[in-house]
Coordinates of C-alpha atoms and ligand atoms in Angstrom, one line a residue:
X1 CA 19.1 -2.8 -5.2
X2 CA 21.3 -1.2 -2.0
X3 CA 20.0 -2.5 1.0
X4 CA 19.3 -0.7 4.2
X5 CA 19.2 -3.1 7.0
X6 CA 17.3 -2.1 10.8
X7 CA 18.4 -1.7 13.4
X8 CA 18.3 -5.4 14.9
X9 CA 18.0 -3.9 18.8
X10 CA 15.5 -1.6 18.0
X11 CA 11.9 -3.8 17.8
X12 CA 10.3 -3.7 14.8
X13 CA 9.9 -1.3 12.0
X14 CA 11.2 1.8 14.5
X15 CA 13.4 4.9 12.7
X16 CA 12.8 3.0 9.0
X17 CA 12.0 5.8 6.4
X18 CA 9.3 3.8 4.3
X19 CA 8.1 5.4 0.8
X20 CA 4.1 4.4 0.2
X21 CA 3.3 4.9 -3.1
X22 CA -0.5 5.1 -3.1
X23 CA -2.0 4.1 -6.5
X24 CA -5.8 4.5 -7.6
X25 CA -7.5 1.6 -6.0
X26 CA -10.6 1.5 -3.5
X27 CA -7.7 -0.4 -1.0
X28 CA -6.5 2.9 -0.9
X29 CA -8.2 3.7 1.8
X30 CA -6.5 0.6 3.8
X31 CA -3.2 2.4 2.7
X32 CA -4.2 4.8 5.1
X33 CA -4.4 2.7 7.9
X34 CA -1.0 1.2 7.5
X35 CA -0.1 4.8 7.6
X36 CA -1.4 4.9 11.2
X37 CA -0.1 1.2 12.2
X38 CA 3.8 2.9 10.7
X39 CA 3.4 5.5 12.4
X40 CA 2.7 3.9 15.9
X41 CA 5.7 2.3 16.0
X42 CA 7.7 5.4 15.0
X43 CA 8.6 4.3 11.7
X44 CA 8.9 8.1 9.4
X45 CA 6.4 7.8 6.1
X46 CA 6.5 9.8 3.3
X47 CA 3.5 9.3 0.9
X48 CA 3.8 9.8 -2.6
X49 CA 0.0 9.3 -4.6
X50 CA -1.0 9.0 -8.3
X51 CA -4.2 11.0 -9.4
X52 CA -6.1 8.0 -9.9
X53 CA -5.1 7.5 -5.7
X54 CA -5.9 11.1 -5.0
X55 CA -9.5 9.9 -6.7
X56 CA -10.0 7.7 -3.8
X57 CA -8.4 9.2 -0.7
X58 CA -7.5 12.9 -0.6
X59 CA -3.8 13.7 0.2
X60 CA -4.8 15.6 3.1
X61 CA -5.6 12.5 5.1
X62 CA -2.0 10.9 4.3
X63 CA 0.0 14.1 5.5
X64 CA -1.8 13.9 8.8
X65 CA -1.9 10.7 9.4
X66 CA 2.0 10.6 8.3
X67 CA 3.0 14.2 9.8
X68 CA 4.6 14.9 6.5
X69 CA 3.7 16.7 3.1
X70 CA 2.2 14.1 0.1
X71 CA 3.8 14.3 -3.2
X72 CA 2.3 13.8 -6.2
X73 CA 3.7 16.1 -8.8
X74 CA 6.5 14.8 -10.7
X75 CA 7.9 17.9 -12.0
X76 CA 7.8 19.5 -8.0
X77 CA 11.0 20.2 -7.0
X78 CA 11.9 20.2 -3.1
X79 CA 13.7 23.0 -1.1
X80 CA 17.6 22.2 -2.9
X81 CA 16.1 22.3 -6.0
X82 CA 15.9 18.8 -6.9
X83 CA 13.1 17.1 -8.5
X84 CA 11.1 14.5 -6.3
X85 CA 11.5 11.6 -7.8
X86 CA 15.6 11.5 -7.6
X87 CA 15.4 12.6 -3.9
X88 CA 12.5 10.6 -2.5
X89 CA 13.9 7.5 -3.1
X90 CA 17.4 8.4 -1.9
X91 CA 15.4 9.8 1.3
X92 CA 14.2 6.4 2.5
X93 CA 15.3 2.8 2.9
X94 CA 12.3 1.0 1.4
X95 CA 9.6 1.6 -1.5
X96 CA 6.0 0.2 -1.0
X97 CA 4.2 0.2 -3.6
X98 CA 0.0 -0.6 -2.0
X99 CA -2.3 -0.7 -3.4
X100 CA -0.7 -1.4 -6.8
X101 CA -3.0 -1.4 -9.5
X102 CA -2.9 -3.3 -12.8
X103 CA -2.2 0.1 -14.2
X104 CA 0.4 0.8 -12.0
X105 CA 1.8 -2.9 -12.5
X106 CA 2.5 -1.9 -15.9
X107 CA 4.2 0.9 -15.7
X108 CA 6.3 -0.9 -13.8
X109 CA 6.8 -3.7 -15.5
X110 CA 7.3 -1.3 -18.5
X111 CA 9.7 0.9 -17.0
X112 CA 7.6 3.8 -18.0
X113 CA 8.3 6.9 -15.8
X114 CA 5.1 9.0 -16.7
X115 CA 3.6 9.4 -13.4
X116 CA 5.5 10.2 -10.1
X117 CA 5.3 7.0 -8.5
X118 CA 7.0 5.2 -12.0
X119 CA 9.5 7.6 -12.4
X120 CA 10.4 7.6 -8.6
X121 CA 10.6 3.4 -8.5
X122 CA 12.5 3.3 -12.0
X123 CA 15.0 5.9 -10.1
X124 CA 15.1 4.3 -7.1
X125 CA 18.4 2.2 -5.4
X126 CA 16.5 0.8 -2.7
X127 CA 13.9 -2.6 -2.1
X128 CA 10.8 -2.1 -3.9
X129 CA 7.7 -4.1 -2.2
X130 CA 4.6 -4.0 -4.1
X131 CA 1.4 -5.1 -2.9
X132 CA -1.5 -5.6 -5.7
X133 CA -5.2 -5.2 -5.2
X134 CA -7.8 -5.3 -7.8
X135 CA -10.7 -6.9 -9.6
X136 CA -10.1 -10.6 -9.6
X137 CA -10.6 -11.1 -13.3
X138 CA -7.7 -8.1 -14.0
X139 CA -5.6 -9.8 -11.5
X140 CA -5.7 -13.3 -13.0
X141 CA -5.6 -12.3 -16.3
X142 CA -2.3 -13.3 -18.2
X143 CA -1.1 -9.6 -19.0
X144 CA -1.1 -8.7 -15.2
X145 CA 0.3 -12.4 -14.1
X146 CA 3.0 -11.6 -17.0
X147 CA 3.6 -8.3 -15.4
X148 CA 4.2 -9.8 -11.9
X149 CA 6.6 -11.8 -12.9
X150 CA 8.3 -9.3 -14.5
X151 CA 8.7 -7.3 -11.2
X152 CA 9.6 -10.1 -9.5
X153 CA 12.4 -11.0 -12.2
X154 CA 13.6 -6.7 -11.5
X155 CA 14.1 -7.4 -8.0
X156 CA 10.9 -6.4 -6.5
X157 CA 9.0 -8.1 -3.9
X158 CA 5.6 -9.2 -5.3
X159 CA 3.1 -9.5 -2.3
X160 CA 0.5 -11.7 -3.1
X161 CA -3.2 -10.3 -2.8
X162 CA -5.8 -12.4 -0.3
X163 CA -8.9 -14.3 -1.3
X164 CA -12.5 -13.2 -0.3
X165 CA -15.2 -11.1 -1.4
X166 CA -14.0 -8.0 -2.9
X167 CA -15.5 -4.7 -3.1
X168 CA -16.5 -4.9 -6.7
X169 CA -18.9 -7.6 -5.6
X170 CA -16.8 -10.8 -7.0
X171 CA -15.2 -13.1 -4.4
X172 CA -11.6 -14.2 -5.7
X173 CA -7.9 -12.9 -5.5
X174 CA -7.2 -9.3 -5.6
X175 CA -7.9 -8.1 -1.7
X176 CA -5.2 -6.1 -0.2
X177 CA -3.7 -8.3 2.4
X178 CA -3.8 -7.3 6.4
X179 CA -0.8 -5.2 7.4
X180 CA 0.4 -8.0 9.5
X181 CA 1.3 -9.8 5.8
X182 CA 3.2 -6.1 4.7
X183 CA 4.3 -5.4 7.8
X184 CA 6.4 -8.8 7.9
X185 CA 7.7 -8.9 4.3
X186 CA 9.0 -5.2 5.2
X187 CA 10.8 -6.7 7.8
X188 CA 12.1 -9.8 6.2
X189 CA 13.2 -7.4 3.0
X190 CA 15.1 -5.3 5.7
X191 CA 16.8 -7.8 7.6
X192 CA 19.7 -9.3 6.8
X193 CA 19.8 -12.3 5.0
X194 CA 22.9 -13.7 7.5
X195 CA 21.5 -16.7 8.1
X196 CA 20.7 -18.2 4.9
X197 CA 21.2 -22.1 4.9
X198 CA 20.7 -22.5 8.7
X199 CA 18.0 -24.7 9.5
X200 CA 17.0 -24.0 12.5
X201 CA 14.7 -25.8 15.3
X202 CA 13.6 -23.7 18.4
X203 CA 10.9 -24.8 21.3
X204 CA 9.2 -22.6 22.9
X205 CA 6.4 -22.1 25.8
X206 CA 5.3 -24.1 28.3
X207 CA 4.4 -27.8 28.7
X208 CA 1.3 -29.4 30.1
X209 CA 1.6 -32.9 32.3
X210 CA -1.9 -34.0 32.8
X211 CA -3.1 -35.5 36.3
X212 CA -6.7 -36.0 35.0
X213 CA -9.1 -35.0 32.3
X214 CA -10.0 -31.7 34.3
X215 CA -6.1 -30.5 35.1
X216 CA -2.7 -30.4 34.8
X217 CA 1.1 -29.2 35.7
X218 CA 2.4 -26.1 34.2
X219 CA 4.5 -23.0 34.1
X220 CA 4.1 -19.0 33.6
X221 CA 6.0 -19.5 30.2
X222 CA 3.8 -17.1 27.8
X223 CA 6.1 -18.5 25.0
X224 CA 7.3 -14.5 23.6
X225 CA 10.7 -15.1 23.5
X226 CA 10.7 -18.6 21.6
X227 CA 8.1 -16.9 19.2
X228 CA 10.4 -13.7 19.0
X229 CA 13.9 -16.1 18.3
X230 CA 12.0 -18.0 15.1
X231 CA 10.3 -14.8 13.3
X232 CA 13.6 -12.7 13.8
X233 CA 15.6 -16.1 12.6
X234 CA 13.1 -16.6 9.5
X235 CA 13.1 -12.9 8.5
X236 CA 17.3 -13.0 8.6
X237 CA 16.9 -16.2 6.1
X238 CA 17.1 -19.3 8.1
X239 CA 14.3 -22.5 7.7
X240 CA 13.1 -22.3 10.9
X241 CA 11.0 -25.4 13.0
X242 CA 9.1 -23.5 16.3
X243 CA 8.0 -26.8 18.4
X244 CA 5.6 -24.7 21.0
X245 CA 4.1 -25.8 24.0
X246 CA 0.3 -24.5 24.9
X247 CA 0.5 -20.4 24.1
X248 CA -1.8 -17.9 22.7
X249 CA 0.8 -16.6 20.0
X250 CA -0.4 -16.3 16.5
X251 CA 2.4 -18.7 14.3
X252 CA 5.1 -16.2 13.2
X253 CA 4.6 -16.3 8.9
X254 CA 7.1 -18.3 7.1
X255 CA 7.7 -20.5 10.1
X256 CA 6.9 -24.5 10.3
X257 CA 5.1 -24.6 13.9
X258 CA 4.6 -28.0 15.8
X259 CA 2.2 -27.9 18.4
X260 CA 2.6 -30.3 21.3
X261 CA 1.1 -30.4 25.5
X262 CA 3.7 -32.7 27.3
X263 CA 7.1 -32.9 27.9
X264 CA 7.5 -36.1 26.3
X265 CA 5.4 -35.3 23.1
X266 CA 8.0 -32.2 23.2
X267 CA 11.1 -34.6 23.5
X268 CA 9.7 -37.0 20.5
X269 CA 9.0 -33.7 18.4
X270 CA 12.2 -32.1 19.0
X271 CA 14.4 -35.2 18.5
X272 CA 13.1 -36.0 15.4
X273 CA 13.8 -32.1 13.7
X274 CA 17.1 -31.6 15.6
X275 CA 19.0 -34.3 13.4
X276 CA 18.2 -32.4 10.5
X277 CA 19.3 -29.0 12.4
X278 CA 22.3 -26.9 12.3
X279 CA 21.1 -24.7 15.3
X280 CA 18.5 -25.7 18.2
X281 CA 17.9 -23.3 20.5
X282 CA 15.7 -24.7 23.5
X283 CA 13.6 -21.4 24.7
X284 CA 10.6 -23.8 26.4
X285 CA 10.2 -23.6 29.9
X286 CA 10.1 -27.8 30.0
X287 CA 8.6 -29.3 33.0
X288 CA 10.6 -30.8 35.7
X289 CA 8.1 -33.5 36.6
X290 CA 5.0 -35.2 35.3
X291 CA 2.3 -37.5 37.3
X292 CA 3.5 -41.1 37.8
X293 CA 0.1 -41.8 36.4
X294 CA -2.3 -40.1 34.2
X295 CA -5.3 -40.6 35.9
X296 CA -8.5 -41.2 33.0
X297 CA -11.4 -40.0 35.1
X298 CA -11.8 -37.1 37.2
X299 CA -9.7 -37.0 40.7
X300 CA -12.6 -36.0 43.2
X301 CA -11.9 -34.0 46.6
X302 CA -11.9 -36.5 49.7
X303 CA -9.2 -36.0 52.5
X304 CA -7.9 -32.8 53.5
X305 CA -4.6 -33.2 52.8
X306 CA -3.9 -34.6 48.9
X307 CA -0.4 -35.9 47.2
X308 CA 0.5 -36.3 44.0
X309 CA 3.0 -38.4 43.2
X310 CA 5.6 -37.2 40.2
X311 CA 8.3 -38.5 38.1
X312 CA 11.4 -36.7 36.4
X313 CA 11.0 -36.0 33.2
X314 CA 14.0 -36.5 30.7
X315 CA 16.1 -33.3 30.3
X316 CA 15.4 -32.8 26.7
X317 CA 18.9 -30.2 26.2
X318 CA 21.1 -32.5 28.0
X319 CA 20.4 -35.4 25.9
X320 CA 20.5 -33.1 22.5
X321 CA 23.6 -32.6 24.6
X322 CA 25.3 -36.2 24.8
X323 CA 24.0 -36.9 21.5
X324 CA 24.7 -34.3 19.2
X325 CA 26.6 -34.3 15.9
X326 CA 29.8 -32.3 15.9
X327 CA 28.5 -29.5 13.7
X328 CA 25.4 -28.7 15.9
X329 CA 24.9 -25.8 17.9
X330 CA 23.5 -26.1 20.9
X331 CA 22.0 -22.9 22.8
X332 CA 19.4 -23.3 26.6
X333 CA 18.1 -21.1 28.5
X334 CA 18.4 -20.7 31.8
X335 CA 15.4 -18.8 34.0
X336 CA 16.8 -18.1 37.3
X337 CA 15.5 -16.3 40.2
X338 CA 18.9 -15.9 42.0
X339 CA 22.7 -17.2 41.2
X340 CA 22.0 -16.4 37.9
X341 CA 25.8 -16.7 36.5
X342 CA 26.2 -19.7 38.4
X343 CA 23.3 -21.3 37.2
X344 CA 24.3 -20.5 33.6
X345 CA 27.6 -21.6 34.0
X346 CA 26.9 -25.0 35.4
X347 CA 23.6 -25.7 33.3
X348 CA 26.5 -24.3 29.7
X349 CA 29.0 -27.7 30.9
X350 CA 26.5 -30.3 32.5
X351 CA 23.9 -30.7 29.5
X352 CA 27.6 -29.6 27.0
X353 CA 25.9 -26.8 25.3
X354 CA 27.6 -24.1 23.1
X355 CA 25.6 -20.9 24.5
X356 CA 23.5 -20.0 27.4
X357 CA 20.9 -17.6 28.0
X358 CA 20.3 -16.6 31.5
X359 CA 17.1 -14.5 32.5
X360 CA 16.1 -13.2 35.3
X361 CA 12.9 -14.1 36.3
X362 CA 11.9 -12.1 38.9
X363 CA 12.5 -8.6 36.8
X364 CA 9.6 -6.7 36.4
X365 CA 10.5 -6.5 32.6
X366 CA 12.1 -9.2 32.4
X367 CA 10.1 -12.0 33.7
X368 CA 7.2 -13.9 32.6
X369 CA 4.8 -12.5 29.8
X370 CA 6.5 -9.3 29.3
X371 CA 7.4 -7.5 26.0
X372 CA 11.3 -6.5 27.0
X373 CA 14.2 -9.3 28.2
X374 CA 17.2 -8.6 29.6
X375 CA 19.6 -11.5 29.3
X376 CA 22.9 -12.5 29.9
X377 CA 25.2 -14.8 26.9
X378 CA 27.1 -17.3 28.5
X379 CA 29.9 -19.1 26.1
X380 CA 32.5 -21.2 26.6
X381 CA 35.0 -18.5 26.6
X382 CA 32.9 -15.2 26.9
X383 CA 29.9 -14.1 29.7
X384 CA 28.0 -10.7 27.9
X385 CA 24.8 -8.9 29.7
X386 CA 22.5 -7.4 27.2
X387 CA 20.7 -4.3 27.9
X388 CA 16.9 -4.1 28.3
X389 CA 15.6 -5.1 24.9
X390 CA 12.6 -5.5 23.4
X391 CA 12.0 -9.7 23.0
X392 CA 12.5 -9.4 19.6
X393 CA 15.3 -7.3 19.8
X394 CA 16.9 -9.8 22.4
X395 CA 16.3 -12.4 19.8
X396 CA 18.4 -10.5 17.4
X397 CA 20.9 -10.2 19.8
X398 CA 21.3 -14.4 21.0
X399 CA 21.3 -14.8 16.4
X400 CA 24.2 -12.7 16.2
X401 CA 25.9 -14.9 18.9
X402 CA 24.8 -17.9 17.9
X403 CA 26.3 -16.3 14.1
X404 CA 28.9 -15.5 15.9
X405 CA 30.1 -19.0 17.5
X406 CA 29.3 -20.6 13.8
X407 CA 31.4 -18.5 12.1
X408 CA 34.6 -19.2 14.9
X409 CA 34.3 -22.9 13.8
Ligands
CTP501 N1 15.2 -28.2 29.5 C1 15.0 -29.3 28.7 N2 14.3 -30.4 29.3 C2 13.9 -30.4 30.5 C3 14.2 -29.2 31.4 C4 14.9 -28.2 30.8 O1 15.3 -29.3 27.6 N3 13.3 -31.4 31.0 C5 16.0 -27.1 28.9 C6 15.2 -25.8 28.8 O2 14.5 -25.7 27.6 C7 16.3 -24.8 28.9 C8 17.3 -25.4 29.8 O3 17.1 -26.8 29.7 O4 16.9 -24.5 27.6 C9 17.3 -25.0 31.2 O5 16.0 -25.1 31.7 P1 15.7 -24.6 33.2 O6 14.3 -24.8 33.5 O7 16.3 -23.2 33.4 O8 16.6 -25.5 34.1 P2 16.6 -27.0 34.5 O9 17.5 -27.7 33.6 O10 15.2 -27.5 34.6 O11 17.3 -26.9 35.9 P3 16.8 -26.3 37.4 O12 15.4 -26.8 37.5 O13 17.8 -26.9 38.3 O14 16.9 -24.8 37.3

């Protein structure tokens, strides 16, 4: 199966030419809302439907919603003269198969080419995703579990249905996942798989240092960038550990999270993965300082004036630093508000890490809860500035560095 990679830079599923094949299932109709979600971020869809689909949702509503004409004769030839199924395939870098029916399943599994959508996936040179949705008895029966395996044994990626109540009335397998679940495996089957066999740990967010039940010491850290490094890392192969401070992120798919507050909690956490670890890459904004003493009841208001005492907290990079196996790499961040360079370069020898990712955070877009990040790479023999990325392009961007200094080894 030729792979077409994205465009790591460009965020998300942008520019990729997907080919939904829509098959006759009532989920059909949630086919036509992943339409809508590809076509908002300006990936180009071509439809192709079987007449058991076109039962269930009329073409008409896929070519608006996808801007482009819906095939579903197999015998239709386009404008060169060349019949569908050989040119719709070579047309696009990925075949998604949703809903796929048990019908449809077979086919597949058969290599029968009687129906457009068949003949086009038998044809096709490119990843094949296919999502199933059904009853739950015809999904759990043997002949349609025999034929999953089958497509998984050609190649394809097999999509596994969600649990609930389902619109035949019975509650089991067989819903069409949410297009986050699609949306992710298209991804992961478009990425490349460069870093299969790291295993990689990376913190992320803030931290919280309590001063009483009622409050504590923080940061602006939303946690995007951490969250963007370990789904663009998981996606390009690697294991990936996310130890995340406090944040409102949903946990990237495929990705073991640890949740911790404190500094320390985060120091305990991130020792204990990092001698496993081939890569850790420290995005958390770590607090400086904590209270000398955690106080257990409420502080209440009396003087005017009020002092807290605080206490250093460990530098959690530095000691990863001094510590580290030979093999390890070692990438920080560095958020500066003014001699950024100079910061990097002095934070890249004093805690003896390989890389160093300076950001700027005063930027507009490139400061605290935004989508973009501009950063610059700092190595021991090479300073790059990226341009204004997306965060998940940026993240793509530090993994091909960090690839980069693994490889010069
Ligand atoms: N870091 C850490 N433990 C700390 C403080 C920072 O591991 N206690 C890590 C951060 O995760 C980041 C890097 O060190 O990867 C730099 O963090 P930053 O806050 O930019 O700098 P500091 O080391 O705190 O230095 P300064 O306050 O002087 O800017």
């Amino acid at each position: 199966m030729k792979n077409t990679h994205v465009d790591l830079t460009k965020p998300g599923l942008q520019g990729v030419r997907v080919l939904l094949g829509v098959t006759g299932s009532i989920a059909a109709y949630k086919a036509a809302e992943w339409v809508r979600a590809l076509i908002k971020e300006e990936a180009i869809v071509t439809v192709m439907m079987t007449s058991a689909g076109q039962r269930f949702v009329s073409p008409l509503t896929f070519s608006a919603l996808s801007g482009n004409r819906v095939y579903h004769d197999m015998f239709e030839e386009d404008q060169e003269g060349v019949m569908a199924h050989i040119n719709l395939s070579r047309d696009n870098d990925v075949v998604l198969v949703a809903p796929a029916t048990a019908q449809t399943m077979t086919r597949l599994s058969r290599g029968m080419a009687n129906d457009l959508v068949s003949t086009t996936v038998l044809a096709a040179q490119k990843p094949v995703i296919v999502c199933p949705a059904m009853n739950t008895n015809m999904f759990t029966h043997p002949a349609t579990q025999e034929n999953i395996k089958k497509l998984e044994d050609y190649g394809y990626h097999v999509v596994a249905p969600d649990s609930g109540s389902l619109a035949c009335g019975e509650v089991g397998d067989g819903r069409l996942p949410d297009w986050d679940v699609a949306r992710e495996k298209l991804l992961q089957v478009l990425c490349p798989d460069d870093l299969t066999g790291q295993n990689i740990v990376i913190t992320a967010g803030p931290t919280r240092e309590a001063i009483d039940p009622a409050r504590y010491l923080t940061n602006r850290s939303s946690g995007k960038m951490g969250y963007a490094l370990a789904r663009a890392a998981v996606r390009r192969g690697a294991k990936v550990t996310l130890i995340s401070g406090p944040v409102t992120l949903s946990e990237p798919p495929g990705v073991q999270v640890v949740k911790v507050q404190s500094a320390q909690e985060m120091e305990a956490e991130v020792l204990s993965h990092a001698a496993e670890a081939s890569v850790v890459i420290k995005a958390a904004a770590v607090a400086d300082y904590r209270p000398l003493v955690e106080q257990h009841h409420k502080i209440k208001k009396k003087a005017d004036t009020f002092s807290l005492e605080l206490v250093k907290n460990n530098d959690i990079l530095a000691r990863l630093g001094r510590e580290r196996n030979g093999r390890q790499l070692l990438v920080g961040f560095a958020a500066e508000s003014k001699n950024h360079q100079q910061e990097g370069l002095r934070k890249l020898t004093e805690k003896n890490v390989d890389l160093i990712v300076v950001n700027d955070i005063l930027g507009k877009k490139t400061g605290f809860d935004v989508e973009t990040n501009q950063v610059t790479l700092i190595d021991r023999t090479d300073i790059c500035q990226l341009p204004l990325l997306s965060k998940e392009g940026t993240a793509n961007q530090i993994l091909n560095k960090v690839l980069e200094l693994l490889s010069a080894r």
